[in-house]
Short mmCIF file of N, CA, C and O in Angstrom, two decimals:
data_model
loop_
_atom_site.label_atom_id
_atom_site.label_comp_id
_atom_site.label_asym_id
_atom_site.label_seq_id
_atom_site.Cartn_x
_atom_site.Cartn_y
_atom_site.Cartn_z
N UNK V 79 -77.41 12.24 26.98
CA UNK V 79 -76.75 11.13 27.62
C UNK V 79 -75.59 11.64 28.48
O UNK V 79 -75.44 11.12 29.59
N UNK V 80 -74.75 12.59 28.07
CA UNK V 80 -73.70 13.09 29.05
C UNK V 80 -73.51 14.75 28.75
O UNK V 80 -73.35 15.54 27.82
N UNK V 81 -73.61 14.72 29.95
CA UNK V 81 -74.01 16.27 30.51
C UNK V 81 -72.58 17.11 30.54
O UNK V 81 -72.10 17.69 31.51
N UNK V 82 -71.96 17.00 29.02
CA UNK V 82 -70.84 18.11 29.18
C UNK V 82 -69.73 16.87 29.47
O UNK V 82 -70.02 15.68 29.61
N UNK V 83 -68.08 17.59 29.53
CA UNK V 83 -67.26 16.62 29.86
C UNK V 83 -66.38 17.34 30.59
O UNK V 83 -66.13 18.53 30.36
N UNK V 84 -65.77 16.52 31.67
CA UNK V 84 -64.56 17.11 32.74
C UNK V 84 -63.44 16.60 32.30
O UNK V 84 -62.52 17.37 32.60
N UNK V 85 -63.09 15.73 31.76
CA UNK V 85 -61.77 14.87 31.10
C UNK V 85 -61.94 13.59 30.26
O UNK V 85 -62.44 12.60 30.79
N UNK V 86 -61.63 13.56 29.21
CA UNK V 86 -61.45 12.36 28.36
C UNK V 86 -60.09 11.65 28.15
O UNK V 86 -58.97 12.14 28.30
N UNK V 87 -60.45 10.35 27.78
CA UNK V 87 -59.07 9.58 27.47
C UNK V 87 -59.16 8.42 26.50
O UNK V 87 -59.79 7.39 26.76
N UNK V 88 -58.56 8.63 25.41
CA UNK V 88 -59.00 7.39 24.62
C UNK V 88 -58.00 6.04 25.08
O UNK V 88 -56.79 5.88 25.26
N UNK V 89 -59.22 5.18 25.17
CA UNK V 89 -58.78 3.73 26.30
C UNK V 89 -58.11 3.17 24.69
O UNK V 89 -56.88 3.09 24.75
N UNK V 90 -58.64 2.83 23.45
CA UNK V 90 -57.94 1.27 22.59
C UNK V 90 -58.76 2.38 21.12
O UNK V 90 -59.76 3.09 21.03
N UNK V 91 -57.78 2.02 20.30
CA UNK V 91 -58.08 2.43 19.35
C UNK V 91 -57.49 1.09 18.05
O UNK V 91 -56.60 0.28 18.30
N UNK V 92 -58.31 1.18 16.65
CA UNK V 92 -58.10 0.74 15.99
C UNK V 92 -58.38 1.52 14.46
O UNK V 92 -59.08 2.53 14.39
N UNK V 93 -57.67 0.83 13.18
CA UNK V 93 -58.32 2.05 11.84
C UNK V 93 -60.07 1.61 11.95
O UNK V 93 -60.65 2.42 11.22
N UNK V 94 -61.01 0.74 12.54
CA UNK V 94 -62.26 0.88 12.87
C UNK V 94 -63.02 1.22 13.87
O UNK V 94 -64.23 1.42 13.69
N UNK V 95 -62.36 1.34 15.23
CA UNK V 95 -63.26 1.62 16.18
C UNK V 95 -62.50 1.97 16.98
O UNK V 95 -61.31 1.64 17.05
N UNK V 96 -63.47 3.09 18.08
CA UNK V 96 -62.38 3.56 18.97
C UNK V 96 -63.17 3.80 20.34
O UNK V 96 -64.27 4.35 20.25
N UNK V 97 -62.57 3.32 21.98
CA UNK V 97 -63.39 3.47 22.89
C UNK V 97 -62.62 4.54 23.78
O UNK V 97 -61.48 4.36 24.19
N UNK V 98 -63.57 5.95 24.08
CA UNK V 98 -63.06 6.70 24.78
C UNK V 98 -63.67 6.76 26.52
O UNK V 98 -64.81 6.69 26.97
N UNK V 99 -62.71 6.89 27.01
CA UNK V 99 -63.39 7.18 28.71
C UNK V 99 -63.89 8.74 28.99
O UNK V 99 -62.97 9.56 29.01
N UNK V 100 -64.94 9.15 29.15
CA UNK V 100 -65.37 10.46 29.72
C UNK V 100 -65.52 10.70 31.43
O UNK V 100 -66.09 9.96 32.23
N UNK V 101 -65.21 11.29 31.54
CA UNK V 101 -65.77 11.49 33.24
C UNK V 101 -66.65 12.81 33.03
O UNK V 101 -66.32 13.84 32.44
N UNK V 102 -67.55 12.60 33.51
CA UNK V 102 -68.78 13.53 33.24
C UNK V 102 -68.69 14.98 33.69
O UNK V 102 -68.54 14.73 34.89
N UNK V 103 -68.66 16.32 33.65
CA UNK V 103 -69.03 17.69 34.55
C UNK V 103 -69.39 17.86 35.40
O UNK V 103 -70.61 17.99 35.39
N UNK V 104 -68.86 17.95 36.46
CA UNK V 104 -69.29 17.64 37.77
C UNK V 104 -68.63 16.60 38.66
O UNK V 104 -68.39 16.63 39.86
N UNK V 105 -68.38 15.56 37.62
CA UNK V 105 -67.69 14.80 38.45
C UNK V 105 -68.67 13.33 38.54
O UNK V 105 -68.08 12.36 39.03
N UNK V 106 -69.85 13.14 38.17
CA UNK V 106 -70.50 12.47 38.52
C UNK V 106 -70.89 10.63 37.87
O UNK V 106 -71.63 9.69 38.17
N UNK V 107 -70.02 10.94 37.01
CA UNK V 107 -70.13 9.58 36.32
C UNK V 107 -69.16 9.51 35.53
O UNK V 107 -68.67 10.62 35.36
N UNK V 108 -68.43 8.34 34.70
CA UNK V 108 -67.49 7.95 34.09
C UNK V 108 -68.10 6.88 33.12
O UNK V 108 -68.57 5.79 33.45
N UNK V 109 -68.01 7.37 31.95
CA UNK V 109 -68.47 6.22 30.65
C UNK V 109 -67.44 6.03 29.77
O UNK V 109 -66.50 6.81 29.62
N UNK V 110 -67.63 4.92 29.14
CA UNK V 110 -66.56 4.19 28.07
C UNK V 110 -67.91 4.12 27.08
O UNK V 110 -68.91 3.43 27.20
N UNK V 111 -67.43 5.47 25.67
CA UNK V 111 -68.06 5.16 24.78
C UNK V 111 -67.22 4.31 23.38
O UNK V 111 -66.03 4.08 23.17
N UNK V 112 -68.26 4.05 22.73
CA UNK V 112 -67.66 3.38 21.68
C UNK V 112 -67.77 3.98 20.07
O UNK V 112 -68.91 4.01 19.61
N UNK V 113 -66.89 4.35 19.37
CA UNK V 113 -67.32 5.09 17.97
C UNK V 113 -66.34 3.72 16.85
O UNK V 113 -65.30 3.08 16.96
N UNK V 114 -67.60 3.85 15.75
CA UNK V 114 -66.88 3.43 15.11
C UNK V 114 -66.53 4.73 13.54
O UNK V 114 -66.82 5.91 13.38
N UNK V 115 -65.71 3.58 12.59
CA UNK V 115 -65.28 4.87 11.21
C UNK V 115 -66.53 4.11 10.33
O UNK V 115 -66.92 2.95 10.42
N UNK V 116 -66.97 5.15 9.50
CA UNK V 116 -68.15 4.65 8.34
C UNK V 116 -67.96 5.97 8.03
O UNK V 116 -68.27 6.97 8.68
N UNK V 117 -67.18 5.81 6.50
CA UNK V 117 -66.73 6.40 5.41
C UNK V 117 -65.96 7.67 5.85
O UNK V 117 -66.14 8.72 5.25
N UNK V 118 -65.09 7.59 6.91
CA UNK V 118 -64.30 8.56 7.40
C UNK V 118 -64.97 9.26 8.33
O UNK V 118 -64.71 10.46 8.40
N UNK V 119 -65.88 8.74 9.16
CA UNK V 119 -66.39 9.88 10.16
C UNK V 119 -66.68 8.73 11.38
O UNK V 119 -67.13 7.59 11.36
N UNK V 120 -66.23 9.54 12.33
CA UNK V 120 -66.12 8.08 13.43
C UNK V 120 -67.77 8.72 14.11
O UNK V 120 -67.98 9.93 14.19
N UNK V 121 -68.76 7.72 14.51
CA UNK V 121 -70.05 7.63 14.74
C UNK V 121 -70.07 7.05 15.60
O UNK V 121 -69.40 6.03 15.42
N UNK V 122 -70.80 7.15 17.24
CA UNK V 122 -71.63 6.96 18.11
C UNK V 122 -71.77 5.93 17.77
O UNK V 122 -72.31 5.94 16.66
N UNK V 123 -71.51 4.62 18.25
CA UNK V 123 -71.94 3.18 18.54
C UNK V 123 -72.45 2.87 19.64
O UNK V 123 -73.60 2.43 19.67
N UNK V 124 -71.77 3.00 20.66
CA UNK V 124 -72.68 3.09 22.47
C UNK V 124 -71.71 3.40 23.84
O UNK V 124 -70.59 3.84 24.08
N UNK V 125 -72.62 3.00 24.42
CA UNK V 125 -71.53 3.40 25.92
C UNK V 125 -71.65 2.37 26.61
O UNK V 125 -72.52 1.56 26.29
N UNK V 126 -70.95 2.16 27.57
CA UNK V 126 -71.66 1.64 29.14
C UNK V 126 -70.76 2.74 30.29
O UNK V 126 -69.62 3.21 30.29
N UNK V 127 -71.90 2.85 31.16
CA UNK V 127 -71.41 3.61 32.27
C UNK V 127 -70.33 2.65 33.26
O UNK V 127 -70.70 1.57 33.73
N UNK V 128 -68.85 3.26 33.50
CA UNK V 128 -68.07 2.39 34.06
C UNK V 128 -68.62 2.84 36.31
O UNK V 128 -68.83 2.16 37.32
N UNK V 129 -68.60 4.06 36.01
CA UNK V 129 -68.76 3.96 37.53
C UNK V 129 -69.98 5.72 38.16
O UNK V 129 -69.51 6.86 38.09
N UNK V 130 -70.96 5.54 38.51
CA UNK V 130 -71.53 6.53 39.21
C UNK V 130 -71.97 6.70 40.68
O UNK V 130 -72.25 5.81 41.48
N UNK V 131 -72.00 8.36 40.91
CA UNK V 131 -72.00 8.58 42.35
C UNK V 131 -73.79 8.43 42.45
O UNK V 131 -74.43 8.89 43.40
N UNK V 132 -74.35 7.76 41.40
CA UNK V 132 -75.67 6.84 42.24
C UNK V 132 -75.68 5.69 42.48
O UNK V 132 -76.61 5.05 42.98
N UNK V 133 -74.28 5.20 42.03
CA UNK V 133 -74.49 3.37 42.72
C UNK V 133 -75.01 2.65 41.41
O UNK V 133 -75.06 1.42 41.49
N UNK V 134 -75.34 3.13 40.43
CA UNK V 134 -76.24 2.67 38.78
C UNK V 134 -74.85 2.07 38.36
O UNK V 134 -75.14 1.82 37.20
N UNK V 135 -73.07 1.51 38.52
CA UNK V 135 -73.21 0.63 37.60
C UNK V 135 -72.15 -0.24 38.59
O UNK V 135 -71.59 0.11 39.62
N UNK V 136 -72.09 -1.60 37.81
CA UNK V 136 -71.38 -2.68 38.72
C UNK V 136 -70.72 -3.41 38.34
O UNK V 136 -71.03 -3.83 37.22
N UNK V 137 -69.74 -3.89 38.85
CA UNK V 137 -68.70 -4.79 38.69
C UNK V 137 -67.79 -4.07 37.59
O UNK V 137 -67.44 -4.45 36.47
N UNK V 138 -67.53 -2.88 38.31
CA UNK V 138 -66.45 -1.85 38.15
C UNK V 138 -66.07 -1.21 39.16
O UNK V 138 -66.86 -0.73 39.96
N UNK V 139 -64.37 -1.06 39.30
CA UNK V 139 -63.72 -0.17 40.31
C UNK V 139 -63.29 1.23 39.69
O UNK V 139 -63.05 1.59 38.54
N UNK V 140 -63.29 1.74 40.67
CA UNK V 140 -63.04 3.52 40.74
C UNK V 140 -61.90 3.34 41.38
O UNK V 140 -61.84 2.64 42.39
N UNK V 141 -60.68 4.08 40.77
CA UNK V 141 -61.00 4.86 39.49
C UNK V 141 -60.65 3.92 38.30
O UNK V 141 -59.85 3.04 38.62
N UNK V 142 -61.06 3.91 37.01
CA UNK V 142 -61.28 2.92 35.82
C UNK V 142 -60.02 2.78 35.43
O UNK V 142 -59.52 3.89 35.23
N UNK V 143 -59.26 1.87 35.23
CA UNK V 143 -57.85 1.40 35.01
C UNK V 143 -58.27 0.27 33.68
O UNK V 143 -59.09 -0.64 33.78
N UNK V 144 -57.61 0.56 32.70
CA UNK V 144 -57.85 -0.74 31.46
C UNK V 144 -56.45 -0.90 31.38
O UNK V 144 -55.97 -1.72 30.61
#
């Protein structure tokens, strides 16, 4: 799903869930994933892609401001 990482930033955190911003290697995409905690280990819940240089996501501005 993401090809390596150029910079992360964790956007909102809580003691259950936490959504981080990636901007992809290369440069080529920016996702907001989502982890949650289950029994002390924070786990892969999902993503959505906030912005790519194919035009694949919308009704998002570059660069991603929350």
């Amino acid at each position: 799903m993401i090809n390596g990482k150029a910079s992360k930033k964790v956007l909102t955190y809580s003691h259950s869930q936490a959504c981080v911003y990636y901007v992809s290697s290369g440069n080529t995409c920016g996702d907001i994933i989502t982890y949650v905690l289950i029994d002390g280990k924070w786990i892969f819940s999902g993503w959505k892609t906030s912005w790519s240089k194919t035009g694949s996501a919308d009704d998002f501005v570059w660069p991603y401001f929350r």
